XYZ file of C-alpha atoms in Angstrom:
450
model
C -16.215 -3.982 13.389
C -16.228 -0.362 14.770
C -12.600 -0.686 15.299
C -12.168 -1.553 11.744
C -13.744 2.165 10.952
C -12.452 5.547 10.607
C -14.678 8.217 12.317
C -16.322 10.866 10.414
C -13.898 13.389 12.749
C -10.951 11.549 12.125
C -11.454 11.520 8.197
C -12.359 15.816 8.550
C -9.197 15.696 10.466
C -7.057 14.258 7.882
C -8.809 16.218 5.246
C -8.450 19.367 6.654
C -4.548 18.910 6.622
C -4.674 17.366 3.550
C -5.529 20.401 1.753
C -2.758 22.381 2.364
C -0.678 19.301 1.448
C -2.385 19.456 -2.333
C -2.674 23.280 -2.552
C 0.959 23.733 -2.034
C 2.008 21.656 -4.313
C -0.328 22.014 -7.040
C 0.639 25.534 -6.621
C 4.418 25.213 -7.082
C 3.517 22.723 -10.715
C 0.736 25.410 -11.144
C 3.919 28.163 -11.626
C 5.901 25.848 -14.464
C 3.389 26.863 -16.897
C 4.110 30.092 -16.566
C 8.080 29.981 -17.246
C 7.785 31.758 -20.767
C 5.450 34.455 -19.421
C 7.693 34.888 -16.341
C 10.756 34.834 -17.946
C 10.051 37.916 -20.585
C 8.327 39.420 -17.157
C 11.486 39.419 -14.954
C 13.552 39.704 -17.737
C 15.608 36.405 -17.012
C 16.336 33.185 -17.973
C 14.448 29.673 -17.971
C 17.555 28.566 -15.720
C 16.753 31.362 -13.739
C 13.160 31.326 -13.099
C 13.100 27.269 -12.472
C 14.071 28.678 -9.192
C 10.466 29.314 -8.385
C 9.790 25.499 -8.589
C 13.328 24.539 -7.088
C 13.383 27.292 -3.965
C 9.407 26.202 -2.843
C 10.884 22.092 -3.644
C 13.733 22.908 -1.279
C 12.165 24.970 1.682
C 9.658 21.624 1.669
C 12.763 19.350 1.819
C 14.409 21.616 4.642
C 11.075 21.521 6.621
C 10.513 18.288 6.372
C 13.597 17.387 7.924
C 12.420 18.684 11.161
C 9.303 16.728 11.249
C 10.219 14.138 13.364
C 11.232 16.383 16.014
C 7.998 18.478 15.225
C 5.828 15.794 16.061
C 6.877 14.483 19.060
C 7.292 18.637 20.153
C 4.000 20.063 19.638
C 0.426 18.810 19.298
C -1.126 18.130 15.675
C -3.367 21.505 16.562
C -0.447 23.808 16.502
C 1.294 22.411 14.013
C -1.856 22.471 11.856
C -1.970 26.244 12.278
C 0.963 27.310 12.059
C 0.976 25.642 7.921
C -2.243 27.613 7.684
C -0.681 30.426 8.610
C 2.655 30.166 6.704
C 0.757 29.005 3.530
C -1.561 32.382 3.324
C 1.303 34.352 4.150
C 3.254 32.926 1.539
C 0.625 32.870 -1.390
C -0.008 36.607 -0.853
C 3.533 37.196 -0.455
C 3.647 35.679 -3.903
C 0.584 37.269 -5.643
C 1.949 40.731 -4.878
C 5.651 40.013 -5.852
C 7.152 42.815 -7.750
C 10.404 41.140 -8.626
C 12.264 38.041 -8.748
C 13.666 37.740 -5.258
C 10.012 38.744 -4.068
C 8.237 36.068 -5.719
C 11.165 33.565 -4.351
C 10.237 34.735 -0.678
C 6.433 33.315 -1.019
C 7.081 30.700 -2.661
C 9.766 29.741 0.305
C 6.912 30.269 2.893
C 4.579 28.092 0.602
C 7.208 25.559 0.889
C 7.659 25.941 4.434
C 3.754 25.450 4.978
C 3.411 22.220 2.924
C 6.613 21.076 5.105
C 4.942 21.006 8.052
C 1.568 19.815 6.531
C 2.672 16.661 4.186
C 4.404 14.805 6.886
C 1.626 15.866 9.594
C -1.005 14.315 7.169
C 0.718 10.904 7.000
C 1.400 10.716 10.960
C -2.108 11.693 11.425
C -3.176 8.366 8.850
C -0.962 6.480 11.077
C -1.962 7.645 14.450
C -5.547 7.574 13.684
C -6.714 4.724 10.856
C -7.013 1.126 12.472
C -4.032 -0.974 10.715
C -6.877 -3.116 8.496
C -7.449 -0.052 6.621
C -4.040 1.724 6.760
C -3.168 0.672 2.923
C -6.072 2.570 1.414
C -5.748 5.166 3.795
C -1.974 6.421 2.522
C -3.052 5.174 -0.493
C -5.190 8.171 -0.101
C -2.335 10.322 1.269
C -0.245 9.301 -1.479
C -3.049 10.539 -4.118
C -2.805 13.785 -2.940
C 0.856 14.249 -3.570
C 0.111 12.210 -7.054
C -2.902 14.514 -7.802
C -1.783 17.788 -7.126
C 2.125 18.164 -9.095
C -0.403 17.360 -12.517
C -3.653 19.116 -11.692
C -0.998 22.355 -10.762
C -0.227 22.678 -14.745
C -4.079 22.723 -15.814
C -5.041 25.283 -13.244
C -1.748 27.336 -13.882
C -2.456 27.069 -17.910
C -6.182 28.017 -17.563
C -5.392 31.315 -15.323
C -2.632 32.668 -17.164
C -4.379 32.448 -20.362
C -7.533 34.530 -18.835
C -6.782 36.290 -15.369
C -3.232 36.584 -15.586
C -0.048 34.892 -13.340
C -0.858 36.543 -10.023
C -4.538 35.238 -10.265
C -2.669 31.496 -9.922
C -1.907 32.800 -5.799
C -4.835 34.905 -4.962
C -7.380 32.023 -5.763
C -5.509 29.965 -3.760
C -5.769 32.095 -0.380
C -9.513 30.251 -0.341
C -7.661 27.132 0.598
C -6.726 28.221 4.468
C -10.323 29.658 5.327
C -11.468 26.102 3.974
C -9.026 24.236 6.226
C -9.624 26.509 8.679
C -13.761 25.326 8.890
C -13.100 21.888 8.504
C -10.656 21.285 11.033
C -11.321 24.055 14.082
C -13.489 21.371 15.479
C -11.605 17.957 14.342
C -7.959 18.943 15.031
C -7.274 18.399 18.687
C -4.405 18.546 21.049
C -5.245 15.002 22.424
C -1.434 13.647 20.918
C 1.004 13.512 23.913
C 3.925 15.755 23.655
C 7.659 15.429 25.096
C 8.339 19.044 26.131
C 11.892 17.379 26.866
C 12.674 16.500 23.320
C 15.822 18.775 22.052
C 16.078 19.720 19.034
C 19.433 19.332 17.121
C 20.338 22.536 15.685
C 23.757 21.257 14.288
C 22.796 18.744 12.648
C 20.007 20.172 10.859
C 22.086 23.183 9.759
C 24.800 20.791 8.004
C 22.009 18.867 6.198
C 20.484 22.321 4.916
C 23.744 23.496 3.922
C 24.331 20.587 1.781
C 21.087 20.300 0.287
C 21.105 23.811 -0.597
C 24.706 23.730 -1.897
C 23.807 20.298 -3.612
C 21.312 21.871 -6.017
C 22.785 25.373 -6.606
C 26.304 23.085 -7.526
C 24.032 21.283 -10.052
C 22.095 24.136 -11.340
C 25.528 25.952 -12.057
C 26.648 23.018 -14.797
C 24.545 25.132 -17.104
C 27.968 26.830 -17.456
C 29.716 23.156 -18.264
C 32.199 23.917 -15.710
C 31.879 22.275 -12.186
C 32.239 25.165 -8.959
C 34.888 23.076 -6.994
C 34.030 25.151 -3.507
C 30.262 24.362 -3.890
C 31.134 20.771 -4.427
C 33.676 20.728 -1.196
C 31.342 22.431 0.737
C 28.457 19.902 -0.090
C 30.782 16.821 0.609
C 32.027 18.249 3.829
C 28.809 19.759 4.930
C 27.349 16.175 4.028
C 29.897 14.234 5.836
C 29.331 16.413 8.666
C 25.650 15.456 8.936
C 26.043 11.759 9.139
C 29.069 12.063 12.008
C 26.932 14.019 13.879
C 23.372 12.008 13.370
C 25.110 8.986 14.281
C 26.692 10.407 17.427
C 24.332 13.139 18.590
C 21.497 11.925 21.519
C 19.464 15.124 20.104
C 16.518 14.978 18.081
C 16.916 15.253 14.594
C 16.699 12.289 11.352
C 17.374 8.962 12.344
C 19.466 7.916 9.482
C 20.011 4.691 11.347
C 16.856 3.546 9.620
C 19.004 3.742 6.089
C 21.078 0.153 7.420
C 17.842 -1.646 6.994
C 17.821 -2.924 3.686
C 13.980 -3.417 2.841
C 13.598 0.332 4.330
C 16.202 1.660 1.853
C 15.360 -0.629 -1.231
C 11.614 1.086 -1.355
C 12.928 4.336 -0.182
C 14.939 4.763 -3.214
C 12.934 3.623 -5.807
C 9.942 5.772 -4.475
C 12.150 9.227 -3.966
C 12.911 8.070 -7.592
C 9.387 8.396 -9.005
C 9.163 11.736 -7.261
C 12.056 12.559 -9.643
C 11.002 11.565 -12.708
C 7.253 13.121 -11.839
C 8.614 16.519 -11.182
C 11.009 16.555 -14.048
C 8.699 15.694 -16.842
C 5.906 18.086 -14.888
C 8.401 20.557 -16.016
C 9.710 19.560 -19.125
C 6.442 18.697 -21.165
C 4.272 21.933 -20.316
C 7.075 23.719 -22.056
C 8.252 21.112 -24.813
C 4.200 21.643 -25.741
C 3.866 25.629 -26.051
C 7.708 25.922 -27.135
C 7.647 22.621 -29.941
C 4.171 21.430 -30.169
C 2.931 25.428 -30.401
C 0.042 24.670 -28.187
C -1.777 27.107 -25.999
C -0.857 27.775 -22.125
C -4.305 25.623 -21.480
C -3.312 23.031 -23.420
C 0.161 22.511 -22.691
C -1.355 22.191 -18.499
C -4.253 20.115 -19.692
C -1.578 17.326 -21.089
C -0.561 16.234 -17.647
C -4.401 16.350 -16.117
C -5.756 13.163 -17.809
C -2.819 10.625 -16.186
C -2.660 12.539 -13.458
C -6.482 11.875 -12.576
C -6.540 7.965 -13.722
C -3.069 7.491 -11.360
C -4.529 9.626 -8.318
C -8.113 8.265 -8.453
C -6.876 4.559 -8.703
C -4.522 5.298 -5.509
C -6.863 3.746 -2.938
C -7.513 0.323 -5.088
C -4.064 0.602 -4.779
C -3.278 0.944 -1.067
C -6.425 -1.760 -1.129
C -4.468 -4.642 -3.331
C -1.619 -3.910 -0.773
C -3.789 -4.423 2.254
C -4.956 -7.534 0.470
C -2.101 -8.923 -2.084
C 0.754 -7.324 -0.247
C 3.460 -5.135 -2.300
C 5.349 -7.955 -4.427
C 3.494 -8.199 -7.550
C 1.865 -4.423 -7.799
C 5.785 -2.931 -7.577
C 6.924 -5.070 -10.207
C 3.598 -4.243 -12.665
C 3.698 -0.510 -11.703
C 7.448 -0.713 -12.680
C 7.108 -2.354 -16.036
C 4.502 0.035 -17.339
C 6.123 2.745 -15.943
C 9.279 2.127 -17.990
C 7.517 1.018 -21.355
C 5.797 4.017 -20.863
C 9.052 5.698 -20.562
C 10.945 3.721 -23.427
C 7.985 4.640 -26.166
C 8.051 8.473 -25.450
C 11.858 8.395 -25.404
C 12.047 6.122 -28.743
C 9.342 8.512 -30.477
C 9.530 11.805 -29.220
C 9.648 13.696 -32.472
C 6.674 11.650 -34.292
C 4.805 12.064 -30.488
C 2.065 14.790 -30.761
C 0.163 16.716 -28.146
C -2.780 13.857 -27.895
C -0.218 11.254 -28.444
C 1.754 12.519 -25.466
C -1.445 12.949 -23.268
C -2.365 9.262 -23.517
C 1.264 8.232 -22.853
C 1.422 10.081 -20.064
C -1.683 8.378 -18.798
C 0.055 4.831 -18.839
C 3.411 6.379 -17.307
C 1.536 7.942 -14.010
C -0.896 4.744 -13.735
C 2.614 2.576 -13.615
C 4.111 5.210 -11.293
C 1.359 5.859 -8.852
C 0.793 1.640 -8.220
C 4.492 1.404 -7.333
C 4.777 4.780 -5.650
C 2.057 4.446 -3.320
C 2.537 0.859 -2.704
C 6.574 1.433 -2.032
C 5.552 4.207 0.537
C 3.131 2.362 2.496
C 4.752 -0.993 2.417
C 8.475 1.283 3.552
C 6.278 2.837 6.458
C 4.125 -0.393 7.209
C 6.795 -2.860 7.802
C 8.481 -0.731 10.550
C 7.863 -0.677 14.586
C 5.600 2.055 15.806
C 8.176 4.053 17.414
C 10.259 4.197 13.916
C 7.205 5.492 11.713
C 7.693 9.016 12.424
C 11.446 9.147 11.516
C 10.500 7.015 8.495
C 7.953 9.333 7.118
C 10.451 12.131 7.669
C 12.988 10.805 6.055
C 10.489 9.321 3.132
C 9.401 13.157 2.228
C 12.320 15.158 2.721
C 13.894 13.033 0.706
C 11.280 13.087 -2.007
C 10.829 16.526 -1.960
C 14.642 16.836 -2.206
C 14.813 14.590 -4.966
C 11.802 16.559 -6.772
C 13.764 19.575 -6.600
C 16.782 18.116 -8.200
C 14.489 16.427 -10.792
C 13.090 20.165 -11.821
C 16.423 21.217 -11.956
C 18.222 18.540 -13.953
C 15.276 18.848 -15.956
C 15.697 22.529 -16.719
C 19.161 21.753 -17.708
C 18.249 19.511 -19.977
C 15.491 21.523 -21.798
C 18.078 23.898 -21.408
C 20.904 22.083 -23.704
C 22.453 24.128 -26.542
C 20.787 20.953 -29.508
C 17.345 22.765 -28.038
C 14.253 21.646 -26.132
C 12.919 18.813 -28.111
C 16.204 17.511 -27.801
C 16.531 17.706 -24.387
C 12.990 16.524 -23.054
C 14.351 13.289 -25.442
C 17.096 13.067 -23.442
C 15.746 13.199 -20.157
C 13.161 10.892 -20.995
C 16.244 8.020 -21.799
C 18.073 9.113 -18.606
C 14.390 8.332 -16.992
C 13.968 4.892 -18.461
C 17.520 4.215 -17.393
C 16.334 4.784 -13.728
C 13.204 2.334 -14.178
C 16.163 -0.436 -14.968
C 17.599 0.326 -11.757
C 14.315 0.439 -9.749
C 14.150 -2.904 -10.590
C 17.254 -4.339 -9.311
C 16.263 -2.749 -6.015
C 12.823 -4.451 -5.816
C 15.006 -7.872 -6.611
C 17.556 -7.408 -4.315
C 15.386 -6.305 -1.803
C 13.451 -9.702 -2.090
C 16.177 -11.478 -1.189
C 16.151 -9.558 1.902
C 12.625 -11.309 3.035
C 8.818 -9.789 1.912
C 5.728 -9.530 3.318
């Protein structure tokens, strides 16, 4: 039975990187809130300022990428401190910002802190949590990326409605000295490392290049006009990447994992809820101040309510997938997520404040079932030795896919018909996507299930 158990040390462990994980990100939802007050602050645009969200989104992404290198590199210890380290740097880089570019700086070092940390968390679950209890255990790790993108907007709302914008990174420097205590003493070095591993600077800079190019060429059709050199040097920066991962012998993604169909057809669906999670986290703070006319409090608070039902009910989650397997729970989270999705789209205008709050209750219950099932099952079903690219390529790509979510979303709520508009808009091109998750779960039953 004891090897059934997780250790008290093991669980500190896990905690302890865990909370930089949640802080980060409930810090970078925490800042959408504040668009209107940061906007007349800097004197700039909504476009403009999404950047906050999009640059902390995409340093994550970036970071990510390298995780799988990372981790067979250095011990959990080191890289546990250096996301400590990065993350306080950051959030009082970010507190004192004076300007635009400033503020962009932390919130890049943020992102660089919770890249290290989110992937470290889930390879720690992995390495350490016997495999009887590994469903409710990234259950667990999949409630704190659930948890924190909605309880960011509350906290965010509540602060810049009493102590002001900057208060929203100062409070947050607690979060390192509490890591800090919790794992000084849990966090070893025992993980083997392969001092030999090389690290493939080539192909890492061609993936950046296109990410980064991806979502500047996408941010830019605010203009209606499409930059053609942006869009070459994505494709070609792009194409570059996959000759290279598929040739090189260095360490980098293994994109090799993408050929296996049951891999890919829960990959894509879950990098799909990360999209659709960031985008409305976005869109409805500001549809309620800017339409609804509700307070900076408020307008947070709407997204707290789902956000705790979805994140508590996590681990009964990752439990019905230890027990049930993932069949049944990614079809149910599915359908409620896109009813959920089809009656906010359908009544938008009638919707009010309350009305939207319990709606967005049944869209992050259906979310979270299918999202932290898909994760696990994408992770579970794979040999040891592929886990760690998997859970590479599993957040980069959902923190990528977050970042384009914010910033599709912006464009929307930025269309010339206006806001309401927009966030009606998005919300159709949202249900579309829950249509399409579903002919990947199908087709990737004919593949074979668990």
């Amino acid at each position: 039975m004891e090897e059934n158990k997780v250790s008290t040390k093991n669980a500190v462990a896990i905690i302890a990187v865990a909370l930089v994980s949640f802080s980060g990100i409930m810090a970078e939802t925490a800042m959408n809130v504040t668009f209107p007050v940061l906007t007349r602050y800097f004197s700039t645009s909504l476009n403009s300022i999404q950047w906050v969200t999009t640059a902390y989104l995409l340093s994550v992404t970036i970071m990510i990428t390298t995780s799988a290198y990372l981790n067979k590199r250095y011990n959990t210890r080191y890289l546990w401190l250096a996301s400590l380290i990065s993350f306080a740097t950051g959030t009082l880089v970010g507190g004192l910002a004076s300007n635009l570019p400033v503020l962009l700086i932390g919130r890049v070092l943020e992102g660089v802190a919770a890249g290290i940390s989110m992937p470290l968390m889930f390879n720690l679950i992995v390495q350490l949590v016997p495999r009887s209890k590994i469903g409710v255990w990234m259950g667990i790790g999949s409630m704190v990326v659930s948890l924190a993108p909605s309880f960011g907007p509350t906290y965010g709302g509540a602060l810049i409605d009493t102590l002001g914008w900057r208060s929203i990174f100062f409070i947050l420097l607690i979060v390192p000295i509490m890591s800090l205590l919790l794992g000084w003493k849990t966090i070893d070095n025992s993980k083997e490392t392969q001092a030999n591993v090389s690290f493939d600077v080539l192909a890492f800079g061609l993936l950046s290049v296109s990410l980064i190019t991806a979502l500047i060429l996408i941010n830019q059709l605010e203009n209606g006009t499409v930059n053609i050199l942006l869009l070459v040097v994505t494709i070609v920066s792009l194409a570059g990447f996959v000759i290279r991962s598929l040739t090189s012998k260095q360490t980098f993604l293994n994109i090799r994992l993408l050929s296996n169909s049951k891999f890919l057809f829960l990959l894509l669906p879950v990098v799909l809820y990360m999209f659709a999670n960031l985008g409305i986290n976005l869109l409805l703070p500001n549809y309620s101040q800017k339409i609804l006319n509700t307070s900076s409090f408020w307008a947070g608070f709407s997204l707290l309510p789902g956000t705790l039902l979805g994140g508590i009910l996590n681990p009964y989650f990752g439990h019905l997938y230890d027990k049930h397997g993932d069949r049944t729970p990614l079809l149910v989270g599915n359908t409620i997520f896109g009813i959920s999705l089809l009656v906010m789209a359908y009544f938008t205008k009638n919707l009010g404040i309350i009305s939207f709050i319990f709606m967005y209750m049944i869209f992050t219950f259906g979310r979270n079932m299918a999202f932290s099932i898909g994760m696990t099952a994408s992770i579970d079903e794979l040999s040891r030795d592929k886990k760690t690219d998997a859970t590479a390529i599993l957040q980069s790509s959902q923190m990528f896919m977050g970042a384009l979510g914010t910033t599709v979303a912006a464009l929307y709520g930025a269309q010339k018909s206006g806001l309401a508009v927009g966030f009606q808009h998005f919300l159709w091109l949202l249900f579309f996507i829950s249509l399409i998750i579903f002919v990947m779960f199908f087709a990737r039953q004919k593949t074979g299930n668990k």
